[in-house]
Short mmCIF file of C-alpha atoms in Angstrom, two decimals:
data_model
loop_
_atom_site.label_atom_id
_atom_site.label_comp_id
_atom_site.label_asym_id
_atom_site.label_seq_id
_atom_site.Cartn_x
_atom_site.Cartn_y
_atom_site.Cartn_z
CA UNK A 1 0.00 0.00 0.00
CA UNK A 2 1.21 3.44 -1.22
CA UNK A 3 1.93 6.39 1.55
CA UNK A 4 -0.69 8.12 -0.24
CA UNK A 5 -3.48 5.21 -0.20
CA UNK A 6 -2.84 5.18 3.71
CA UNK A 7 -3.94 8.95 4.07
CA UNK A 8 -7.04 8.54 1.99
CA UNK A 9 -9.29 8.70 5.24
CA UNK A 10 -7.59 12.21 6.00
CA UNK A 11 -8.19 13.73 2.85
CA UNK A 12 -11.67 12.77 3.59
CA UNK A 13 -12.40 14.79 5.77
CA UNK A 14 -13.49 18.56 4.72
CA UNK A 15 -11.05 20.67 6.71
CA UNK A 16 -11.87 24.19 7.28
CA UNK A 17 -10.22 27.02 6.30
CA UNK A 18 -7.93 26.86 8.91
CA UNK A 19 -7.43 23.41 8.49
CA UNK A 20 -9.64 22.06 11.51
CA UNK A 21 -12.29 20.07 12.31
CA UNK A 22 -14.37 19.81 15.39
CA UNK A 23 -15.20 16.71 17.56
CA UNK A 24 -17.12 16.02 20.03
CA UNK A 25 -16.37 13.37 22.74
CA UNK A 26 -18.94 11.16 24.17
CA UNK A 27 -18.96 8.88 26.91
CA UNK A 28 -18.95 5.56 25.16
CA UNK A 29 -21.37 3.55 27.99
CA UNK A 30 -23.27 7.01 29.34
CA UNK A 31 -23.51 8.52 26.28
CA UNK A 32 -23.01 11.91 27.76
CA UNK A 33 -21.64 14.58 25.85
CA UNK A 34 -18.20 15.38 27.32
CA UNK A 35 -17.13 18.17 25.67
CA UNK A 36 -16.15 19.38 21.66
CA UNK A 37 -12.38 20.51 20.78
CA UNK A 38 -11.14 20.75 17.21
CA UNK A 39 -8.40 18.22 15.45
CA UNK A 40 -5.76 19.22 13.07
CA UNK A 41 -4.97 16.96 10.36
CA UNK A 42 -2.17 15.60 12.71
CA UNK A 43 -4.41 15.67 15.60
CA UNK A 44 -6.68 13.22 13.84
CA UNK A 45 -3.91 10.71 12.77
CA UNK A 46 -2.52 10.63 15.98
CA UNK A 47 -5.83 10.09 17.87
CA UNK A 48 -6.29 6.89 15.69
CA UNK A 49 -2.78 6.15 15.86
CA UNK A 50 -2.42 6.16 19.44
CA UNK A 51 -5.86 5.09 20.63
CA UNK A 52 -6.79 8.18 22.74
CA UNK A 53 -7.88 11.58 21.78
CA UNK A 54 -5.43 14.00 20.78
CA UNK A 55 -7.10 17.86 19.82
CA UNK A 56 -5.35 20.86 18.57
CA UNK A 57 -5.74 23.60 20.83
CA UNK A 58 -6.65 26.55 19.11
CA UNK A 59 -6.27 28.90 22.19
CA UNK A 60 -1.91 27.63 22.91
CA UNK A 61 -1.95 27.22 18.94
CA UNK A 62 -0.28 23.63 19.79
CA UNK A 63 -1.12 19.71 19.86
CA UNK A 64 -3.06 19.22 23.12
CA UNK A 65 -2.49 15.69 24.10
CA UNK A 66 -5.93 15.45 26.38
CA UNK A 67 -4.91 14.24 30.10
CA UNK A 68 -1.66 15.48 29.46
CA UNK A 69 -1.35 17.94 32.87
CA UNK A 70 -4.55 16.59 34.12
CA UNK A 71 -4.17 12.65 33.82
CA UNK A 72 -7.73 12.53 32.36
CA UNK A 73 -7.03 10.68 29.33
CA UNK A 74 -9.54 9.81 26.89
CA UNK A 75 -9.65 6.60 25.42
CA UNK A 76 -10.99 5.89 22.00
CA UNK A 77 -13.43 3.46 21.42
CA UNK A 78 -14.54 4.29 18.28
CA UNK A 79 -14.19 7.64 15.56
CA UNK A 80 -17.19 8.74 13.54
CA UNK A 81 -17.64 10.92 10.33
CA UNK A 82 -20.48 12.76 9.45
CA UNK A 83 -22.37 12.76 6.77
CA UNK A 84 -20.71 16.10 5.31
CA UNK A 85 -17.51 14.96 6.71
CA UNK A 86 -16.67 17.85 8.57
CA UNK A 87 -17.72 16.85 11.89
CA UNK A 88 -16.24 14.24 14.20
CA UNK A 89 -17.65 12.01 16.99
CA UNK A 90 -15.44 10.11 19.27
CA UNK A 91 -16.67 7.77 21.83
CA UNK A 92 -14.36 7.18 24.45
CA UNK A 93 -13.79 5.87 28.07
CA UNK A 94 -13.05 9.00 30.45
CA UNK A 95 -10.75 8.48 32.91
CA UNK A 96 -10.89 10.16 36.29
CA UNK A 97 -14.35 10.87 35.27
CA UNK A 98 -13.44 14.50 34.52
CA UNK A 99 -13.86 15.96 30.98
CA UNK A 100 -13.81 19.62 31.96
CA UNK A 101 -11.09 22.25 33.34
CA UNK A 102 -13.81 23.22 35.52
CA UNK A 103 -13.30 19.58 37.72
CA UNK A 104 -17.03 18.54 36.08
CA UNK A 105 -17.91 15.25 34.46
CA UNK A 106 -19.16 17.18 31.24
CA UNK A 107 -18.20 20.90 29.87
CA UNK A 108 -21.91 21.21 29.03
CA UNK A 109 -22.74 22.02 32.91
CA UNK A 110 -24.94 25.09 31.83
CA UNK A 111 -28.68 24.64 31.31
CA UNK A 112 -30.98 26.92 29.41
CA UNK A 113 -34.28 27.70 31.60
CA UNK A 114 -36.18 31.00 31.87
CA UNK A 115 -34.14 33.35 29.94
CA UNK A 116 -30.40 32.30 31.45
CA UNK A 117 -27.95 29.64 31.65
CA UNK A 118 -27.95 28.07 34.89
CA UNK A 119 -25.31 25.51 36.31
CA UNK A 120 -26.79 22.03 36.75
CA UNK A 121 -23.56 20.02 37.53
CA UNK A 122 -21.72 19.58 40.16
CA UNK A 123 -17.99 20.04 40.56
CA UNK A 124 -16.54 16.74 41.01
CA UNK A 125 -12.87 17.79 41.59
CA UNK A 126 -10.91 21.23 42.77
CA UNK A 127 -9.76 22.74 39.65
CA UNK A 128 -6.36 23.36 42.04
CA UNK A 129 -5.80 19.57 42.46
CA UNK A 130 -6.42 18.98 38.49
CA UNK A 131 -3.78 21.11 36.80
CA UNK B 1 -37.30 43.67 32.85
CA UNK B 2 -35.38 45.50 30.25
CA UNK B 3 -35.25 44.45 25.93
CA UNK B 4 -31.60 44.43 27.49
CA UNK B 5 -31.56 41.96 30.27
CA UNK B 6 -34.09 39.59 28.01
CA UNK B 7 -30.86 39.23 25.82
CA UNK B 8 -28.41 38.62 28.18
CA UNK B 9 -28.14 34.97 27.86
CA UNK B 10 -27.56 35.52 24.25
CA UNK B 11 -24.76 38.28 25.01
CA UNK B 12 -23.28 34.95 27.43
CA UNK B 13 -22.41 32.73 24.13
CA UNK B 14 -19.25 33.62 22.94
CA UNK B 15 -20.15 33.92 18.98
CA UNK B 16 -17.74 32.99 16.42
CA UNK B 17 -16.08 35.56 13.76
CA UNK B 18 -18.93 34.56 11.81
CA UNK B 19 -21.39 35.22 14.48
CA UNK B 20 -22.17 31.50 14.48
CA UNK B 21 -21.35 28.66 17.56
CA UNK B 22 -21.82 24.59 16.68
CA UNK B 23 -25.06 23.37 18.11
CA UNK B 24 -24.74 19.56 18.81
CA UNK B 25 -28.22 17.65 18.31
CA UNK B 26 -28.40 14.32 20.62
CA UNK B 27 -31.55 12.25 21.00
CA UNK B 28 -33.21 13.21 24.74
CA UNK B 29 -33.85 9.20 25.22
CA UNK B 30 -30.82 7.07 23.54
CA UNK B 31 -28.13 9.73 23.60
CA UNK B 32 -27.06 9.11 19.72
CA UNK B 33 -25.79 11.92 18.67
CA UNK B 34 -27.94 13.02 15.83
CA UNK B 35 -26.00 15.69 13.84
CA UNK B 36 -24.12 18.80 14.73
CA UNK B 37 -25.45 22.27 12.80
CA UNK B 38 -24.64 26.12 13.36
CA UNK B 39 -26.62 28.53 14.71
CA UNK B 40 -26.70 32.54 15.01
CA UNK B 41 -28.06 34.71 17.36
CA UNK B 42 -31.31 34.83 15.69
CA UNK B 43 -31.56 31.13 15.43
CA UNK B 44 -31.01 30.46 19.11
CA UNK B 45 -33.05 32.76 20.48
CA UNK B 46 -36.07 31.22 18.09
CA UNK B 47 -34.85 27.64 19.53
CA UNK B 48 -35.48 28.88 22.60
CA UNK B 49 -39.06 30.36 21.93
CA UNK B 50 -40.22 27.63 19.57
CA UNK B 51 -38.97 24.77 21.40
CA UNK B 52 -37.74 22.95 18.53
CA UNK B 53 -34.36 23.36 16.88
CA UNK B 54 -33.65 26.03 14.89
CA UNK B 55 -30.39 26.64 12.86
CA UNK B 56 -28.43 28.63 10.92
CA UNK B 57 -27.57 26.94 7.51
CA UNK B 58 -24.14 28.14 6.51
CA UNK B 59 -24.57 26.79 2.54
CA UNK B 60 -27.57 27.90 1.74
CA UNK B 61 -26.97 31.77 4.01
CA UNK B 62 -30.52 31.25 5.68
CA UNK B 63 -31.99 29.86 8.60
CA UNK B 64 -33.14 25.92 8.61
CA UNK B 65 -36.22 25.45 10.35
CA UNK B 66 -35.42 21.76 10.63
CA UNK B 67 -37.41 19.67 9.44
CA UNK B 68 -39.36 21.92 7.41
CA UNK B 69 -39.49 20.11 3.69
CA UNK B 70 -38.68 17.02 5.37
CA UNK B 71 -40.94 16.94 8.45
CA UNK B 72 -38.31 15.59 10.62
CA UNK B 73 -38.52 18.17 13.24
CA UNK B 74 -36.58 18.33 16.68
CA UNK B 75 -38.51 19.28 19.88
CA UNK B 76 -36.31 20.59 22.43
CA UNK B 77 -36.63 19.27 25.49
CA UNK B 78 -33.25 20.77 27.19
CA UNK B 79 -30.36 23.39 26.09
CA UNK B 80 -26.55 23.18 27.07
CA UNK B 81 -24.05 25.86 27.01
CA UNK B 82 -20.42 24.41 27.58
CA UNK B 83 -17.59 25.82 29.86
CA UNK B 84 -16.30 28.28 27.05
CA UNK B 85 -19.58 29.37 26.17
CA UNK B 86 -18.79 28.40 22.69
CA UNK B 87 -20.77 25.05 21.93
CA UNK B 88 -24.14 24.04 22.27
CA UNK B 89 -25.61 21.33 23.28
CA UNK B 90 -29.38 20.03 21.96
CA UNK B 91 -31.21 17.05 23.82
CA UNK B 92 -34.09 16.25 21.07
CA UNK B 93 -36.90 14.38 20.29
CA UNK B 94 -36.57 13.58 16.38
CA UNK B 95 -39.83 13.20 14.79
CA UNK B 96 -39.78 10.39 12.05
CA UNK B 97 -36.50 9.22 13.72
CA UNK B 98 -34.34 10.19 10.90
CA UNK B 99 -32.01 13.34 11.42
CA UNK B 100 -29.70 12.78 8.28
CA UNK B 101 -30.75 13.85 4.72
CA UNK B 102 -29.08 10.56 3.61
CA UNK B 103 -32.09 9.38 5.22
CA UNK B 104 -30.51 7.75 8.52
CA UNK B 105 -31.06 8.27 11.97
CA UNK B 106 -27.79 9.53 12.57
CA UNK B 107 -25.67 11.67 10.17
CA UNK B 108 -22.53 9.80 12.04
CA UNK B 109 -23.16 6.11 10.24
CA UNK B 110 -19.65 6.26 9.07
CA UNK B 111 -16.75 4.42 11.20
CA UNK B 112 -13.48 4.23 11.57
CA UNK B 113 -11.69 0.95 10.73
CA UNK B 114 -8.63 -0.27 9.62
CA UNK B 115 -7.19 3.28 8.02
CA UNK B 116 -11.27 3.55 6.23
CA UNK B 117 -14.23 4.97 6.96
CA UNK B 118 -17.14 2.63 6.70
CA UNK B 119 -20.95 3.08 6.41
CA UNK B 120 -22.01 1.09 9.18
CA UNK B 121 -25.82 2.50 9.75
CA UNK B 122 -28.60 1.56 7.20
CA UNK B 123 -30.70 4.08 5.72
CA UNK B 124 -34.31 3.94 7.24
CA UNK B 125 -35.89 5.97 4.09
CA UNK B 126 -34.70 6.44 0.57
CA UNK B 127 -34.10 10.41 0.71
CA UNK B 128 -36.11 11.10 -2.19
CA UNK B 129 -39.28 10.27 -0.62
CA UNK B 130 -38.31 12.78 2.01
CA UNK B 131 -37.14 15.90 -0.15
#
């Protein structure tokens, strides 16, 4: 198999213009939404590389191995495409139970009732003792 | 209450440079994540009045009542905002359980494997009967 024939499920995917994509982690036996980062091109090949999901942070312009500072790796189960095949879903196995920076389970912690957001979740874990 | 302070929610989503943020659709019962859209500020704030999702549709520079020509609606039954304020989250009930235009439930039927992505989900209805 040619270099190029091995890549053919990268050029697949409809990068943006800044050459991104953005998916979204699920809890693959909750099904809870965990949170949604973007992947690079190299992001992407990595995550299925190494088994666990690897984002490009758009914020420290870097690769953002997830867990990294934290220890909350994600684990890939399986890697979805979309039908327009510009949007990702990865279901993985959370460990530590923490998705977010803020020490909850889920970065979707903010419910939409009467005109505001309002915070639903609990934190689970001191931000202090996370990074 | 002010026209001000009715908005403020709306003022709390951090909006792209195209005044869009992804909106994640994910079935209120199962947890499959149904497809993932765009909104703007006008099509949030009718998501929130209507109760059923409303979106922004980036190809065609209008907003998608979904389910309009197709029938396939989504009633809103709850609304996420995540940690950065820059992702939505939908829990929906999909009427006619078929969120895809290829005529799936899902628009994520396709699956990583082996260096491939493979259709994995069958199509419930042949998309010409719904357009």
């Amino acid at each position: 198999m040619t270099q190029a024939g091995e890549s053919d499920w990268l050029d697949a995917v409809k990068w943006d213009a800044d050459g991104l994509v953005p998916a979204i982690a699920q809890d693959h036996q909750t099904g809870r939404i965990l949170m949604m980062a973007w992947m690079n091109r190299e992001a992407l090949a990595l995550t299925a590389a190494e088994g666990r999901a690897i984002y490009w942070s758009r914020s420290r312009g870097k690769l953002w191995r997830k867990g990294e500072s934290s220890g909350h790796v994600q684990n890939l189960h399986e890697m979805r495409l979309d039908c327009d095949a510009d949007v990702i879903v990865l279901q993985v196995e959370q460990l530590g139970g923490i998705a977010c920076h803020t020490g909850r389970e889920s970065c979707f912690y903010r419910s939409y009732k009467d005109g505001g957001w309002h915070t639903v979740d609990a934190v689970l874990k001191d931000p202090s003792e996370i990074y």
